[in-house]
Each structure stands twice: as C-alpha cells, then as structure tokens.
Short mmCIF file of N, CA and C and ligand atoms in Angstrom, two decimals:
data_model
loop_
_atom_site.label_atom_id
_atom_site.label_comp_id
_atom_site.label_asym_id
_atom_site.label_seq_id
_atom_site.Cartn_x
_atom_site.Cartn_y
_atom_site.Cartn_z
N MET A 285 -4.65 19.83 -7.53
CA MET A 285 -4.42 18.41 -7.80
C MET A 285 -3.16 18.25 -8.64
N SER A 286 -2.25 17.39 -8.21
CA SER A 286 -1.07 17.16 -9.03
C SER A 286 -1.32 15.92 -9.90
N HIS A 287 -0.67 15.90 -11.03
CA HIS A 287 -0.78 14.73 -11.89
C HIS A 287 0.60 14.12 -12.03
N ALA A 288 1.12 13.66 -10.93
CA ALA A 288 2.46 13.09 -10.93
C ALA A 288 2.45 11.81 -11.75
N PRO A 289 3.57 11.50 -12.39
CA PRO A 289 3.63 10.26 -13.15
C PRO A 289 3.50 9.05 -12.22
N LEU A 290 2.77 8.08 -12.68
CA LEU A 290 2.57 6.88 -11.86
C LEU A 290 3.50 5.78 -12.34
N THR A 291 3.86 4.89 -11.44
CA THR A 291 4.72 3.77 -11.78
C THR A 291 3.86 2.54 -12.06
N ASP A 292 4.11 1.88 -13.20
CA ASP A 292 3.38 0.68 -13.57
C ASP A 292 3.98 -0.50 -12.81
N LEU A 293 3.14 -1.19 -12.04
CA LEU A 293 3.67 -2.25 -11.17
C LEU A 293 3.46 -3.66 -11.70
N ALA A 294 2.22 -3.92 -12.11
CA ALA A 294 1.87 -5.30 -12.46
C ALA A 294 0.49 -5.29 -13.08
N ALA A 295 0.12 -6.43 -13.65
CA ALA A 295 -1.27 -6.59 -14.08
C ALA A 295 -2.11 -6.85 -12.84
N LEU A 296 -3.33 -6.32 -12.84
CA LEU A 296 -4.22 -6.56 -11.70
C LEU A 296 -4.32 -8.06 -11.43
N GLU A 297 -4.39 -8.85 -12.50
CA GLU A 297 -4.56 -10.30 -12.34
C GLU A 297 -3.36 -10.97 -11.67
N ASP A 298 -2.23 -10.28 -11.61
CA ASP A 298 -1.05 -10.86 -10.98
C ASP A 298 -1.07 -10.74 -9.45
N ILE A 299 -2.04 -10.01 -8.93
CA ILE A 299 -2.15 -9.86 -7.47
C ILE A 299 -3.27 -10.78 -7.00
N PRO A 300 -3.03 -11.60 -5.99
CA PRO A 300 -4.10 -12.50 -5.51
C PRO A 300 -5.31 -11.69 -5.05
N ARG A 301 -6.49 -12.25 -5.23
CA ARG A 301 -7.71 -11.56 -4.80
C ARG A 301 -8.45 -12.39 -3.77
N PRO A 302 -8.55 -11.94 -2.51
CA PRO A 302 -7.85 -10.77 -2.00
C PRO A 302 -6.42 -11.14 -1.63
N GLY A 303 -5.54 -10.15 -1.64
CA GLY A 303 -4.15 -10.42 -1.28
C GLY A 303 -3.30 -9.20 -1.54
N ALA A 304 -1.98 -9.44 -1.65
CA ALA A 304 -1.07 -8.31 -1.77
C ALA A 304 0.15 -8.66 -2.60
N LEU A 305 0.72 -7.62 -3.19
CA LEU A 305 1.98 -7.72 -3.92
C LEU A 305 2.97 -6.86 -3.13
N ARG A 306 4.18 -7.36 -2.96
CA ARG A 306 5.20 -6.61 -2.19
C ARG A 306 6.21 -6.01 -3.14
N ILE A 307 6.54 -4.74 -2.93
CA ILE A 307 7.61 -4.14 -3.72
C ILE A 307 8.54 -3.38 -2.77
N MET A 308 9.73 -3.08 -3.27
CA MET A 308 10.65 -2.21 -2.53
C MET A 308 10.76 -0.93 -3.34
N ALA A 309 10.70 0.21 -2.67
CA ALA A 309 10.87 1.48 -3.37
C ALA A 309 11.39 2.51 -2.37
N GLY A 310 12.38 3.25 -2.77
CA GLY A 310 12.91 4.29 -1.90
C GLY A 310 13.40 3.74 -0.58
N GLY A 311 13.83 2.47 -0.58
CA GLY A 311 14.36 1.87 0.65
C GLY A 311 13.29 1.39 1.63
N ILE A 312 12.04 1.45 1.24
CA ILE A 312 11.01 0.90 2.14
C ILE A 312 10.21 -0.18 1.41
N ARG A 313 9.58 -1.03 2.20
CA ARG A 313 8.76 -2.10 1.66
C ARG A 313 7.32 -1.58 1.53
N ILE A 314 6.74 -1.80 0.38
CA ILE A 314 5.37 -1.35 0.15
C ILE A 314 4.52 -2.55 -0.25
N ALA A 315 3.32 -2.61 0.31
CA ALA A 315 2.38 -3.67 -0.05
C ALA A 315 1.27 -3.05 -0.87
N VAL A 316 0.99 -3.67 -2.02
CA VAL A 316 -0.13 -3.21 -2.85
C VAL A 316 -1.22 -4.26 -2.71
N PHE A 317 -2.30 -3.86 -2.05
CA PHE A 317 -3.39 -4.79 -1.73
C PHE A 317 -4.46 -4.77 -2.81
N ARG A 318 -5.00 -5.94 -3.05
CA ARG A 318 -6.18 -6.06 -3.92
C ARG A 318 -7.30 -6.65 -3.08
N THR A 319 -8.43 -5.97 -3.07
CA THR A 319 -9.55 -6.47 -2.26
C THR A 319 -10.39 -7.43 -3.09
N GLY A 320 -11.34 -8.05 -2.43
CA GLY A 320 -12.25 -8.98 -3.09
C GLY A 320 -13.09 -8.29 -4.16
N SER A 321 -13.23 -6.97 -4.04
CA SER A 321 -14.01 -6.24 -5.05
C SER A 321 -13.10 -5.48 -6.02
N ASP A 322 -11.84 -5.92 -6.12
CA ASP A 322 -10.91 -5.38 -7.11
C ASP A 322 -10.59 -3.90 -6.94
N THR A 323 -10.50 -3.45 -5.69
CA THR A 323 -9.96 -2.12 -5.43
C THR A 323 -8.51 -2.35 -5.00
N VAL A 324 -7.61 -1.44 -5.38
CA VAL A 324 -6.22 -1.59 -4.97
C VAL A 324 -5.80 -0.42 -4.08
N TYR A 325 -4.93 -0.74 -3.11
CA TYR A 325 -4.43 0.26 -2.17
C TYR A 325 -2.94 0.03 -1.96
N GLY A 326 -2.19 1.11 -1.84
CA GLY A 326 -0.76 1.01 -1.55
C GLY A 326 -0.48 1.50 -0.15
N LEU A 327 0.17 0.65 0.66
CA LEU A 327 0.52 1.02 2.04
C LEU A 327 1.93 0.57 2.33
N GLU A 328 2.62 1.32 3.19
CA GLU A 328 3.91 0.81 3.65
C GLU A 328 3.66 -0.52 4.33
N ASP A 329 4.54 -1.51 4.05
CA ASP A 329 4.32 -2.88 4.52
C ASP A 329 4.89 -3.04 5.93
N ARG A 330 4.35 -2.24 6.83
CA ARG A 330 4.94 -2.19 8.17
C ARG A 330 3.84 -1.79 9.14
N CYS A 331 3.42 -2.73 9.94
CA CYS A 331 2.34 -2.46 10.89
C CYS A 331 2.73 -1.35 11.86
N PRO A 332 1.80 -0.43 12.16
CA PRO A 332 2.12 0.65 13.10
C PRO A 332 2.31 0.16 14.53
N HIS A 333 1.96 -1.10 14.81
CA HIS A 333 2.17 -1.63 16.16
C HIS A 333 3.64 -1.99 16.36
N LYS A 334 4.09 -3.08 15.78
CA LYS A 334 5.50 -3.47 15.95
C LYS A 334 6.15 -3.86 14.63
N GLY A 335 5.65 -3.28 13.55
CA GLY A 335 6.32 -3.45 12.26
C GLY A 335 6.02 -4.74 11.53
N GLY A 336 4.97 -5.45 11.90
CA GLY A 336 4.62 -6.71 11.23
C GLY A 336 4.37 -6.51 9.74
N PRO A 337 4.56 -7.58 8.95
CA PRO A 337 4.37 -7.50 7.49
C PRO A 337 2.89 -7.56 7.12
N LEU A 338 2.30 -6.40 6.89
CA LEU A 338 0.86 -6.36 6.58
C LEU A 338 0.52 -7.14 5.33
N SER A 339 1.51 -7.26 4.40
CA SER A 339 1.24 -8.00 3.16
C SER A 339 0.97 -9.48 3.43
N ASP A 340 1.35 -9.98 4.59
CA ASP A 340 1.05 -11.37 4.95
C ASP A 340 -0.26 -11.49 5.72
N GLY A 341 -0.93 -10.37 5.92
CA GLY A 341 -2.16 -10.38 6.71
C GLY A 341 -3.36 -10.77 5.88
N MET A 342 -4.50 -10.87 6.56
CA MET A 342 -5.72 -11.25 5.87
C MET A 342 -6.47 -10.00 5.45
N VAL A 343 -6.80 -9.92 4.15
CA VAL A 343 -7.55 -8.77 3.64
C VAL A 343 -9.03 -9.11 3.74
N HIS A 344 -9.79 -8.20 4.35
CA HIS A 344 -11.24 -8.40 4.45
C HIS A 344 -11.89 -7.03 4.27
N GLY A 345 -12.79 -6.94 3.31
CA GLY A 345 -13.37 -5.64 2.99
C GLY A 345 -12.24 -4.71 2.59
N ALA A 346 -12.25 -3.49 3.14
CA ALA A 346 -11.18 -2.53 2.84
C ALA A 346 -10.22 -2.43 4.02
N CYS A 347 -9.96 -3.58 4.67
CA CYS A 347 -9.05 -3.62 5.81
C CYS A 347 -8.10 -4.80 5.66
N VAL A 348 -6.99 -4.74 6.42
CA VAL A 348 -6.11 -5.90 6.52
C VAL A 348 -5.84 -6.14 8.01
N THR A 349 -5.80 -7.41 8.38
CA THR A 349 -5.47 -7.76 9.77
C THR A 349 -4.02 -8.20 9.82
N CYS A 350 -3.25 -7.55 10.68
CA CYS A 350 -1.82 -7.86 10.80
C CYS A 350 -1.64 -9.31 11.28
N PRO A 351 -0.70 -10.04 10.65
CA PRO A 351 -0.51 -11.44 11.03
C PRO A 351 0.13 -11.63 12.41
N LEU A 352 0.73 -10.58 12.96
CA LEU A 352 1.43 -10.78 14.23
C LEU A 352 0.54 -10.70 15.47
N HIS A 353 -0.20 -9.61 15.64
CA HIS A 353 -1.04 -9.49 16.84
C HIS A 353 -2.45 -9.02 16.51
N ASN A 354 -2.84 -9.20 15.24
CA ASN A 354 -4.24 -9.00 14.85
C ASN A 354 -4.76 -7.57 14.91
N TRP A 355 -3.90 -6.57 14.85
CA TRP A 355 -4.44 -5.21 14.67
C TRP A 355 -5.09 -5.16 13.30
N THR A 356 -6.15 -4.38 13.19
CA THR A 356 -6.81 -4.20 11.89
C THR A 356 -6.50 -2.79 11.39
N ILE A 357 -6.04 -2.73 10.15
CA ILE A 357 -5.63 -1.46 9.55
C ILE A 357 -6.54 -1.16 8.37
N SER A 358 -7.03 0.07 8.29
CA SER A 358 -7.84 0.48 7.14
C SER A 358 -6.94 0.65 5.93
N LEU A 359 -7.30 0.03 4.82
CA LEU A 359 -6.52 0.19 3.59
C LEU A 359 -6.75 1.57 2.98
N GLU A 360 -7.87 2.18 3.32
CA GLU A 360 -8.18 3.49 2.76
C GLU A 360 -7.39 4.60 3.42
N THR A 361 -7.25 4.53 4.74
CA THR A 361 -6.61 5.64 5.46
C THR A 361 -5.26 5.24 6.05
N GLY A 362 -4.98 3.95 6.16
CA GLY A 362 -3.76 3.50 6.82
C GLY A 362 -3.86 3.52 8.34
N ARG A 363 -5.03 3.88 8.86
CA ARG A 363 -5.16 3.99 10.32
C ARG A 363 -5.55 2.67 10.97
N ALA A 364 -5.01 2.45 12.16
CA ALA A 364 -5.42 1.31 12.97
C ALA A 364 -6.87 1.52 13.40
N GLN A 365 -7.62 0.44 13.45
CA GLN A 365 -9.05 0.52 13.75
C GLN A 365 -9.32 0.17 15.21
N GLY A 366 -10.52 0.52 15.67
CA GLY A 366 -10.93 0.18 17.02
C GLY A 366 -10.14 0.97 18.05
N ALA A 367 -9.75 0.30 19.12
CA ALA A 367 -9.08 0.98 20.22
C ALA A 367 -7.60 1.22 19.93
N ASP A 368 -7.09 0.64 18.86
CA ASP A 368 -5.66 0.75 18.58
C ASP A 368 -5.35 2.06 17.85
N ALA A 369 -4.21 2.63 18.16
CA ALA A 369 -3.84 3.92 17.58
C ALA A 369 -2.58 3.77 16.76
N GLY A 370 -2.52 4.47 15.65
CA GLY A 370 -1.33 4.42 14.81
C GLY A 370 -1.75 4.50 13.38
N ARG A 371 -0.77 4.78 12.56
CA ARG A 371 -1.10 4.98 11.15
C ARG A 371 0.09 4.56 10.30
N VAL A 372 -0.20 3.97 9.17
CA VAL A 372 0.84 3.56 8.26
C VAL A 372 0.74 4.46 7.02
N ARG A 373 1.88 4.69 6.41
CA ARG A 373 1.95 5.56 5.24
C ARG A 373 1.18 4.95 4.07
N THR A 374 0.47 5.78 3.31
CA THR A 374 -0.30 5.27 2.17
C THR A 374 0.22 5.89 0.87
N PHE A 375 0.01 5.20 -0.22
CA PHE A 375 0.43 5.66 -1.54
C PHE A 375 -0.75 5.54 -2.48
N ARG A 376 -0.94 6.56 -3.29
CA ARG A 376 -2.08 6.58 -4.21
C ARG A 376 -1.89 5.51 -5.29
N THR A 377 -2.94 4.77 -5.57
CA THR A 377 -2.87 3.74 -6.61
C THR A 377 -4.04 3.91 -7.57
N GLU A 378 -3.92 3.28 -8.69
CA GLU A 378 -4.95 3.40 -9.72
C GLU A 378 -4.90 2.14 -10.58
N ILE A 379 -6.05 1.75 -11.13
CA ILE A 379 -6.07 0.65 -12.11
C ILE A 379 -6.39 1.28 -13.46
N ARG A 380 -5.52 1.03 -14.43
CA ARG A 380 -5.75 1.59 -15.77
C ARG A 380 -5.49 0.49 -16.79
N ASP A 381 -6.49 0.19 -17.59
CA ASP A 381 -6.38 -0.84 -18.63
C ASP A 381 -5.86 -2.16 -18.05
N GLY A 382 -6.32 -2.51 -16.85
CA GLY A 382 -5.94 -3.79 -16.27
C GLY A 382 -4.56 -3.79 -15.63
N ARG A 383 -3.90 -2.62 -15.59
CA ARG A 383 -2.58 -2.52 -14.97
C ARG A 383 -2.73 -1.75 -13.65
N VAL A 384 -1.90 -2.12 -12.68
CA VAL A 384 -1.91 -1.44 -11.39
C VAL A 384 -0.78 -0.42 -11.38
N LEU A 385 -1.15 0.83 -11.12
CA LEU A 385 -0.19 1.94 -11.10
C LEU A 385 -0.12 2.50 -9.69
N ILE A 386 1.03 3.03 -9.32
CA ILE A 386 1.20 3.60 -7.99
C ILE A 386 2.00 4.89 -8.07
N ASP A 387 1.66 5.82 -7.21
CA ASP A 387 2.36 7.10 -7.16
C ASP A 387 3.48 7.01 -6.11
N LEU A 388 4.71 6.92 -6.61
CA LEU A 388 5.86 6.82 -5.71
C LEU A 388 6.69 8.10 -5.73
N THR A 389 6.10 9.17 -6.26
CA THR A 389 6.92 10.37 -6.49
C THR A 389 7.49 10.93 -5.20
N GLU A 390 6.77 10.77 -4.09
CA GLU A 390 7.31 11.37 -2.87
C GLU A 390 8.52 10.60 -2.32
N LEU A 391 8.79 9.42 -2.88
CA LEU A 391 9.98 8.67 -2.45
C LEU A 391 11.20 9.02 -3.28
N VAL A 392 10.99 9.71 -4.39
CA VAL A 392 12.10 9.97 -5.31
C VAL A 392 12.59 11.40 -5.09
N PRO A 393 13.86 11.59 -4.84
CA PRO A 393 14.32 12.96 -4.66
C PRO A 393 14.18 13.75 -5.96
N PRO A 394 13.81 15.02 -5.88
CA PRO A 394 13.68 15.81 -7.10
C PRO A 394 14.98 15.85 -7.88
N LEU A 395 14.88 15.78 -9.19
CA LEU A 395 16.08 15.71 -10.02
C LEU A 395 16.91 16.98 -9.94
N ASN A 396 16.24 18.11 -9.65
CA ASN A 396 16.98 19.36 -9.60
C ASN A 396 17.37 19.75 -8.18
N ALA A 397 17.39 18.74 -7.28
CA ALA A 397 17.73 19.03 -5.89
C ALA A 397 19.13 19.65 -5.81
N THR A 398 19.26 20.69 -5.02
CA THR A 398 20.59 21.31 -4.87
C THR A 398 21.41 20.49 -3.87
N ARG A 399 22.67 20.44 -4.07
CA ARG A 399 23.52 19.66 -3.17
C ARG A 399 24.08 20.52 -2.06
S1 LIG S 274 2.94 -5.91 14.69
FE1 LIG S 274 0.99 -5.76 13.76
S2 LIG S 274 -0.38 -6.13 15.34
FE2 LIG S 274 1.56 -6.20 16.30
#
C-alpha cells in the first residue's frame, strides 16, 4: 500500500449532494462526485462512449448517467454498466475532517525524472 500525499480540493459541503465538482489536473478534466450518502469518487470527466461531461450527469446511488446518451457509469469502478463497454480512469479520494482529498500523484511526473 502506498501512502502518496493527497491533494486537498474543497470542503465536502462545497460539492452539491448529489453532484460533482470539476477540476483540471495534469491536463485532464476530473470530476469529483458526491453521492446522496456522502461518499466521494474521483473520475476522469470524460464518458467512455463519446467523451460526454460526466460531471453534468445525474448521480444516483454509486453511479452517474452521462448527459449525452444516457450510459450509466459506476463511480466505484469507472466501468460502463449493462450492455455498454468501456471504462473511465478513476482517482482515489478520501474525506478527512470535512475536506475532500484526492490522489493525483500519477498525473505528476516524478521530481527526479531523468531527462
Ligand atoms: S458520450 Fe456519454 S453516453 Fe454518449
């Protein structure tokens, strides 16, 4: 288990329930979803079908429905549900003392990278 440093994003209360907060990191758009039961999930904000903005979709349970053509994506695994195939990248998130933290370490090049 790695204990990579997490990035502090926002207060949990700043994310609509249910709903999403959008951030940019490492050149990609990431949606941080808050469910009706106050669980948070980080996913790339790009539907595996045709790139729709999942952050504009409807969150229900631990899933989001894409606003463009209604694919349903699991917030836990990033996988399309039902007959649809595809997967969106996920990022580990955590709630600590009412703050939402996310692990973005894989987007940051290592500081000691050789040129
Ligand atoms: S782009 Fe998301 S369902 Fe088509």
